[in-house]
PDB file of C-alpha atoms in Angstrom:
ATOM      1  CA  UNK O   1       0.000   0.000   0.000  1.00  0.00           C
ATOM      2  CA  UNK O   2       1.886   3.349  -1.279  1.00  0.00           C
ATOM      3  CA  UNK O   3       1.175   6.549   1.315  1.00  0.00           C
ATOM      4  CA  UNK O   4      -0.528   9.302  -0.220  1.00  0.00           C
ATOM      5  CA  UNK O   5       2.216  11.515   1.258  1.00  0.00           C
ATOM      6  CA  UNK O   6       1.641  15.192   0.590  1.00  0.00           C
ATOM      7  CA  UNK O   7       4.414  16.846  -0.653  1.00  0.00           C
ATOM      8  CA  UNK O   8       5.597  20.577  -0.330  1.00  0.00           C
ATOM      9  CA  UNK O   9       8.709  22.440  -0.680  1.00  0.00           C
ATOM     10  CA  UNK O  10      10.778  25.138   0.682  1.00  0.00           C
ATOM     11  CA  UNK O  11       9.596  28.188  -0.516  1.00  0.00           C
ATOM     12  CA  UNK O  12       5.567  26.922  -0.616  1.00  0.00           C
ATOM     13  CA  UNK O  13       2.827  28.847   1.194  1.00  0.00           C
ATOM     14  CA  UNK O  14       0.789  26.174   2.931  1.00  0.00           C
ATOM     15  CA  UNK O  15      -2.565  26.386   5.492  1.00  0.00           C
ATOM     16  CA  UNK O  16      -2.175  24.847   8.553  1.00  0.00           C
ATOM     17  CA  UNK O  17      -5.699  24.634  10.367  1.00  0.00           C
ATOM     18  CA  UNK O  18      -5.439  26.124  13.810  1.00  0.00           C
ATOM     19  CA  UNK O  19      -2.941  28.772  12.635  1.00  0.00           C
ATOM     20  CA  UNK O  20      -3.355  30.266   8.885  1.00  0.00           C
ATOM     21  CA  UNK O  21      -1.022  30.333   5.911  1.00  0.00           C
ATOM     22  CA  UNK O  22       2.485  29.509   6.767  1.00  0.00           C
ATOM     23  CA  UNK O  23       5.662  29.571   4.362  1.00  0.00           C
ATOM     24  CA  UNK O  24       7.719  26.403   4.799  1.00  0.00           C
ATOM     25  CA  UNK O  25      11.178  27.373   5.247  1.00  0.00           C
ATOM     26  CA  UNK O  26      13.341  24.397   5.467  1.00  0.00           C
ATOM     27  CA  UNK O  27      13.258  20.642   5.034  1.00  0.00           C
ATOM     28  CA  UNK O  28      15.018  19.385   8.424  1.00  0.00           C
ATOM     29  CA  UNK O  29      15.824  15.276   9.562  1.00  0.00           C
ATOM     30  CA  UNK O  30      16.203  14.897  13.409  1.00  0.00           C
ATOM     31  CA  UNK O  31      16.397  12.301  15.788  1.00  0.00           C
ATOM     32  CA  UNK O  32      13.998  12.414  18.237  1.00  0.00           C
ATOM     33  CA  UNK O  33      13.515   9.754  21.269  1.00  0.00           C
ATOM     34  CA  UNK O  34      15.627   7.431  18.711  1.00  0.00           C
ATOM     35  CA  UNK O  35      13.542   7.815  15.842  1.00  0.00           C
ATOM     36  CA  UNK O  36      14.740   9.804  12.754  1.00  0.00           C
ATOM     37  CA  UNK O  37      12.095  12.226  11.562  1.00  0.00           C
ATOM     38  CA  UNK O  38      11.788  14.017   8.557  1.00  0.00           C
ATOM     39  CA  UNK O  39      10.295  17.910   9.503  1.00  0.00           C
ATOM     40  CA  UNK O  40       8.424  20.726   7.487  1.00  0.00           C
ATOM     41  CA  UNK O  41       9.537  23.778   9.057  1.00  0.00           C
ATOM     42  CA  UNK O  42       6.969  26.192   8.896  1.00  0.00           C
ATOM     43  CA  UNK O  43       7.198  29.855   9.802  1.00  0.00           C
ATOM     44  CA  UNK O  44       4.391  32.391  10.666  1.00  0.00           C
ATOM     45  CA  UNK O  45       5.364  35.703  10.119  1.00  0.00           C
ATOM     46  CA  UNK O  46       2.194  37.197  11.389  1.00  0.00           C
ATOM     47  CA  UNK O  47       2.552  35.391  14.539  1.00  0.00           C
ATOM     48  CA  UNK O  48       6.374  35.232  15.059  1.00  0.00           C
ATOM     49  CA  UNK O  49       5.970  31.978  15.344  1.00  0.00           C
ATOM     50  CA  UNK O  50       8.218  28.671  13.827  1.00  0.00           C
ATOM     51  CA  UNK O  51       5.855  25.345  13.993  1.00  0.00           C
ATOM     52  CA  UNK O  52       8.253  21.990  13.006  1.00  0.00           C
ATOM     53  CA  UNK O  53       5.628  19.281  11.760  1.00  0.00           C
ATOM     54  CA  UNK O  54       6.562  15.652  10.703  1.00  0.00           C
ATOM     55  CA  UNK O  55       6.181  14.770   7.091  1.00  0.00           C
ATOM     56  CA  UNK O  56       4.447  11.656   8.051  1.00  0.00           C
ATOM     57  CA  UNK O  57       1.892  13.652  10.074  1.00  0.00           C
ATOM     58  CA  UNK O  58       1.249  17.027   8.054  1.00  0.00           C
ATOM     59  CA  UNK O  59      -2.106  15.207   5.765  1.00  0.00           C
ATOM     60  CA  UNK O  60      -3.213  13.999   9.408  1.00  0.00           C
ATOM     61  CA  UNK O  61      -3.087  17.467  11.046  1.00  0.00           C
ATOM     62  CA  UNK O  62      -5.026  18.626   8.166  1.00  0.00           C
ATOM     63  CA  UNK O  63      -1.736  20.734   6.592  1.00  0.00           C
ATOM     64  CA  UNK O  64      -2.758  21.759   3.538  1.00  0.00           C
ATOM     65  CA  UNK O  65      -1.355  23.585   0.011  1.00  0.00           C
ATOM     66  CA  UNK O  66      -3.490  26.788  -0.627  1.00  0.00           C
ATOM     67  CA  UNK O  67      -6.767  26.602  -1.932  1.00  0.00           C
ATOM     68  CA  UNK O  68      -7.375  26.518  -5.633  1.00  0.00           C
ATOM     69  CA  UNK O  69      -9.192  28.963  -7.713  1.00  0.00           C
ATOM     70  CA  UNK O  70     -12.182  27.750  -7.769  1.00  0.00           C
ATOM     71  CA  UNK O  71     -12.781  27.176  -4.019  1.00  0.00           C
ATOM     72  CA  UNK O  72     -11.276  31.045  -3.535  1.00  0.00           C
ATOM     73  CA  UNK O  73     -14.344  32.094  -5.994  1.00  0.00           C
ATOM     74  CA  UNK O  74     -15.977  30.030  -4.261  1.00  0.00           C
ATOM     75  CA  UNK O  75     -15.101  31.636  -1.082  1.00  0.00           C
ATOM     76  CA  UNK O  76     -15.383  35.214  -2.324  1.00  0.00           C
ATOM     77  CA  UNK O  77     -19.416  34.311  -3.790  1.00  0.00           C
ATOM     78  CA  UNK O  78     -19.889  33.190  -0.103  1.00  0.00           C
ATOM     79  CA  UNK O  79     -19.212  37.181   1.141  1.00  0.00           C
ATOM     80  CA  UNK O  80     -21.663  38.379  -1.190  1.00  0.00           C
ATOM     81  CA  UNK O  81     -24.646  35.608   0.264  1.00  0.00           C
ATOM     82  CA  UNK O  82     -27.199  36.791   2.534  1.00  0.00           C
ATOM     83  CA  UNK O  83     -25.621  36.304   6.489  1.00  0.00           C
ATOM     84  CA  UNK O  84     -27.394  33.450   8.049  1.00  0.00           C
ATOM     85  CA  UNK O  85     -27.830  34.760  11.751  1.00  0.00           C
ATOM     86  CA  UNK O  86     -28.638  32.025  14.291  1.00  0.00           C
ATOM     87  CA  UNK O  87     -30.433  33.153  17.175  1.00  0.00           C
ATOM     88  CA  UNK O  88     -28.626  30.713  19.451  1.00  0.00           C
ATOM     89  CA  UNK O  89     -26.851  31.479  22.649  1.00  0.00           C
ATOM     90  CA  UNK O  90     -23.412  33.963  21.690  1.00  0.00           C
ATOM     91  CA  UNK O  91     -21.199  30.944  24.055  1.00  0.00           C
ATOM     92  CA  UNK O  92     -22.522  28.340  21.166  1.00  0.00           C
ATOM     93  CA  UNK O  93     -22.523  30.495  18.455  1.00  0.00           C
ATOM     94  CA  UNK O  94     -18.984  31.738  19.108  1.00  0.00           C
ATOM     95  CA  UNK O  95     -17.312  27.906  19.592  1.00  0.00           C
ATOM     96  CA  UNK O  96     -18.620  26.850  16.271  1.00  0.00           C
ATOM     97  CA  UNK O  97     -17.549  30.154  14.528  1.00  0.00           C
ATOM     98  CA  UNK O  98     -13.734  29.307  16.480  1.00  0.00           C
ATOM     99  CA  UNK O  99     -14.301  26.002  14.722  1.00  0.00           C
ATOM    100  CA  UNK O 100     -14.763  26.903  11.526  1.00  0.00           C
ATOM    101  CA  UNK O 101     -11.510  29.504  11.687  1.00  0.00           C
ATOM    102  CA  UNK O 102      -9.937  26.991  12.532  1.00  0.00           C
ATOM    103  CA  UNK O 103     -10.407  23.742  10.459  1.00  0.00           C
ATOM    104  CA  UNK O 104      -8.963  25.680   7.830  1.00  0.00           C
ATOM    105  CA  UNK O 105     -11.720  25.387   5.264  1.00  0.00           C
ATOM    106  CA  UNK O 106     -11.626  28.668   3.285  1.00  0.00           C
ATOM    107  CA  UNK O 107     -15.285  28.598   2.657  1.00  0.00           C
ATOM    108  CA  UNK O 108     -16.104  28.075   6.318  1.00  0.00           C
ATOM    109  CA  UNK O 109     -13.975  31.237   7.002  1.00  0.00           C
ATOM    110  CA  UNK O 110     -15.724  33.165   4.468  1.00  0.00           C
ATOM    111  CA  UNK O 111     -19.191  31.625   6.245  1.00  0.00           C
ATOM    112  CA  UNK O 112     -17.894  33.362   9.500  1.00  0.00           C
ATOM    113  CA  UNK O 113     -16.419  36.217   8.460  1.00  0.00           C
ATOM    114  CA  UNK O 114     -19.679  37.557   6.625  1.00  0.00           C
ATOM    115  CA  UNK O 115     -21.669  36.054   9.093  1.00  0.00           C
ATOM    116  CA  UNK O 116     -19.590  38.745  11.710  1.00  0.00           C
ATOM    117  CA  UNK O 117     -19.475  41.970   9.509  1.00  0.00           C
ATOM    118  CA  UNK O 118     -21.203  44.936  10.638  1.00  0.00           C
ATOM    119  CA  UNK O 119     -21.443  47.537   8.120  1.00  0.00           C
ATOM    120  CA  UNK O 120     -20.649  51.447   9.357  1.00  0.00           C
ATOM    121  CA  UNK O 121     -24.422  52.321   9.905  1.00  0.00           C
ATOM    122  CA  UNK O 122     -25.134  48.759  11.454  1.00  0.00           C
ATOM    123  CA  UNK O 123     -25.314  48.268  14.904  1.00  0.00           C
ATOM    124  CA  UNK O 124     -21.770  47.887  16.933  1.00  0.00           C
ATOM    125  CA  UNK O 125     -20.838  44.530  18.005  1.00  0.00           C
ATOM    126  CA  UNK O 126     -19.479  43.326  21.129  1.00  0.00           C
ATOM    127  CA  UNK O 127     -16.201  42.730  22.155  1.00  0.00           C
ATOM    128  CA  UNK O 128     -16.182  38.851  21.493  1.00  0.00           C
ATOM    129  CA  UNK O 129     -17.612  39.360  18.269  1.00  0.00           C
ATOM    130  CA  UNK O 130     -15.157  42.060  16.653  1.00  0.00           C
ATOM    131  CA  UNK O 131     -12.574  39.900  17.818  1.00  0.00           C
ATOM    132  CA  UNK O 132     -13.619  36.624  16.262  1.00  0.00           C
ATOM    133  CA  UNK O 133     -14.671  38.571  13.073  1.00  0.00           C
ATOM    134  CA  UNK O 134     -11.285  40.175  12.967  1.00  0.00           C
ATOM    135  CA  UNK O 135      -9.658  36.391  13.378  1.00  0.00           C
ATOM    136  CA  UNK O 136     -11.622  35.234  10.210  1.00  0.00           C
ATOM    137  CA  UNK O 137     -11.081  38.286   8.063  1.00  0.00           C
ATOM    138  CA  UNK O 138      -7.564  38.056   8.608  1.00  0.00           C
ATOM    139  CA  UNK O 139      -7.039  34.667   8.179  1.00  0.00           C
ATOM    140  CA  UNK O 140      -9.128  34.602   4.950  1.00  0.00           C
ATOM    141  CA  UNK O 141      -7.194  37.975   3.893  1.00  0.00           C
ATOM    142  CA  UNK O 142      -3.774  35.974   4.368  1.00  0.00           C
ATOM    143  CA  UNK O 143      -4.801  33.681   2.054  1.00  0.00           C
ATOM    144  CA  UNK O 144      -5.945  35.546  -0.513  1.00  0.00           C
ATOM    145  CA  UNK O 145      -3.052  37.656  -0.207  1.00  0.00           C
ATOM    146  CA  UNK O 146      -0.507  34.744  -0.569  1.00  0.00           C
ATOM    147  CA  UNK O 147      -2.443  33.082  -3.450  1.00  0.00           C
ATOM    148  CA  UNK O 148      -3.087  36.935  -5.096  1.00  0.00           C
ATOM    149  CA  UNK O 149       0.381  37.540  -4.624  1.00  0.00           C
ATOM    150  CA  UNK O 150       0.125  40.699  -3.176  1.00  0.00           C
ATOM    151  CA  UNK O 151      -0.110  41.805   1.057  1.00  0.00           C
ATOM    152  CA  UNK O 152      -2.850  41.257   3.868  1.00  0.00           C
ATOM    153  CA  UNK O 153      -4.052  44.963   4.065  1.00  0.00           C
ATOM    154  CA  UNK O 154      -4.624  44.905  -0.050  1.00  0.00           C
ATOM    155  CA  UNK O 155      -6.508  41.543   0.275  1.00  0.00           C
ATOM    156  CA  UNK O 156      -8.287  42.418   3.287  1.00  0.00           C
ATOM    157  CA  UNK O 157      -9.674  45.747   1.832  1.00  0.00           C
ATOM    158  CA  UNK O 158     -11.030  43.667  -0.774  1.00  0.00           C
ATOM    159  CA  UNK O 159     -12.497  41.814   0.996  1.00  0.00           C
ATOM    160  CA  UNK O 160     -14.377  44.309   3.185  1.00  0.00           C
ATOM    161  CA  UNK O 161     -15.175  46.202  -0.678  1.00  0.00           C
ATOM    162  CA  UNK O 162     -17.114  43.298  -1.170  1.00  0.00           C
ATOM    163  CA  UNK O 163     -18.885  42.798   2.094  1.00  0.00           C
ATOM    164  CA  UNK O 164     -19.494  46.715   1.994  1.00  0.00           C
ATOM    165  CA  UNK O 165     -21.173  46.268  -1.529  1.00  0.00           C
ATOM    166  CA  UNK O 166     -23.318  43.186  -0.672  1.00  0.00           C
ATOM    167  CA  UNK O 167     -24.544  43.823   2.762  1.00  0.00           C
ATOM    168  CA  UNK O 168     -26.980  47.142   2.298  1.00  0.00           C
ATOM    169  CA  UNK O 169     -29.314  44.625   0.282  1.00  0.00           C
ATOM    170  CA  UNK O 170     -29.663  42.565   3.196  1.00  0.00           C
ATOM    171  CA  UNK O 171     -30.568  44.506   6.475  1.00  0.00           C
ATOM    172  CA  UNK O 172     -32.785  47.686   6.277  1.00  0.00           C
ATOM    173  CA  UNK O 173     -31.764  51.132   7.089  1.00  0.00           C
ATOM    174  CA  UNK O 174     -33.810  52.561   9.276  1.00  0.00           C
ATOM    175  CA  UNK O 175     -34.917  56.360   8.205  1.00  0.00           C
ATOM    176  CA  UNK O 176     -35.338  58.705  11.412  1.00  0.00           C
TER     177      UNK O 176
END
């Protein structure tokens, strides 16, 4: 039975889950508790932060390369949808927006982060909210950014263009 190993290089952007788009920086072999392993290193600039995951174990921590085209059109048809509001409890509501961010799926982050916006002449949001909302816009925004080629502010401002555009259809203003 051949392992469907997935395979990146130095140099590639990849997504891991729980933390965004990474850029692996170096291939590295190290013995560990006797064992020789073979290590992605994988650097988070945002964060400041070096993660070192086995080769063997990247596909089962849900590493992945970045999304293609069509699930980032995908992704960016989502922001113009209507946002589904649940009228749930904010503790439930807010666990299984953290677990969308974070199983990496670029559509689920899109889900969240229009889900979250609040246009200018919308009502505020709270604390927990803004924060959660900022999480998914800016890991969504990384992404783009790395497959656009260009930075985070750039693809995050397009990103709010298009939440800005499609939102006004969707709530009502309300006249004094």
């Amino acid at each position: 039975m051949a392992a469907n190993v997935l395979s990146f290089d130095v140099g590639d952007y990849v997504v891991y889950p729980k933390h965004g788009v990474g850029r692996v920086v170096e291939l590295q072999n190290e013995e560990i508790a006797g064992m020789q392993l073979e290590l992605y290193v994988l650097r988070f600039e945002k964060e400041r932060m070096t993660l070192r995951v086995p080769t063997n174990k990247a596909e089962g921590v849900g590493m992945r390369k970045l999304s293609s085209d069509k699930t980032l059109k995908e992704a960016m048809e989502t922001l113009k949808a209507k946002p589904k509001v649940k009228r749930s409890m904010w503790s439930r509501r807010a666990q299984e927006y953290e677990a969308k961010i974070n199983s990496g799926d670029l559509v689920s982050i899109a889900e969240v982060t229009r889900d979250l916006f609040r246009a200018d002449d919308q009502p505020e949001q709270s604390y927990s909210e803004r924060q959660i909302f900022e999480a998914a816009s800016s890991r969504l925004a990384r992404e783009l950014a790395a497959m656009e080629e260009t930075d985070e502010p750039t693809a995050l401002t397009k990103i709010l263009d298009i939440l800005n555009i499609a939102a006004p259809q969707y709530y009502e203003v309300k006249e004094d």
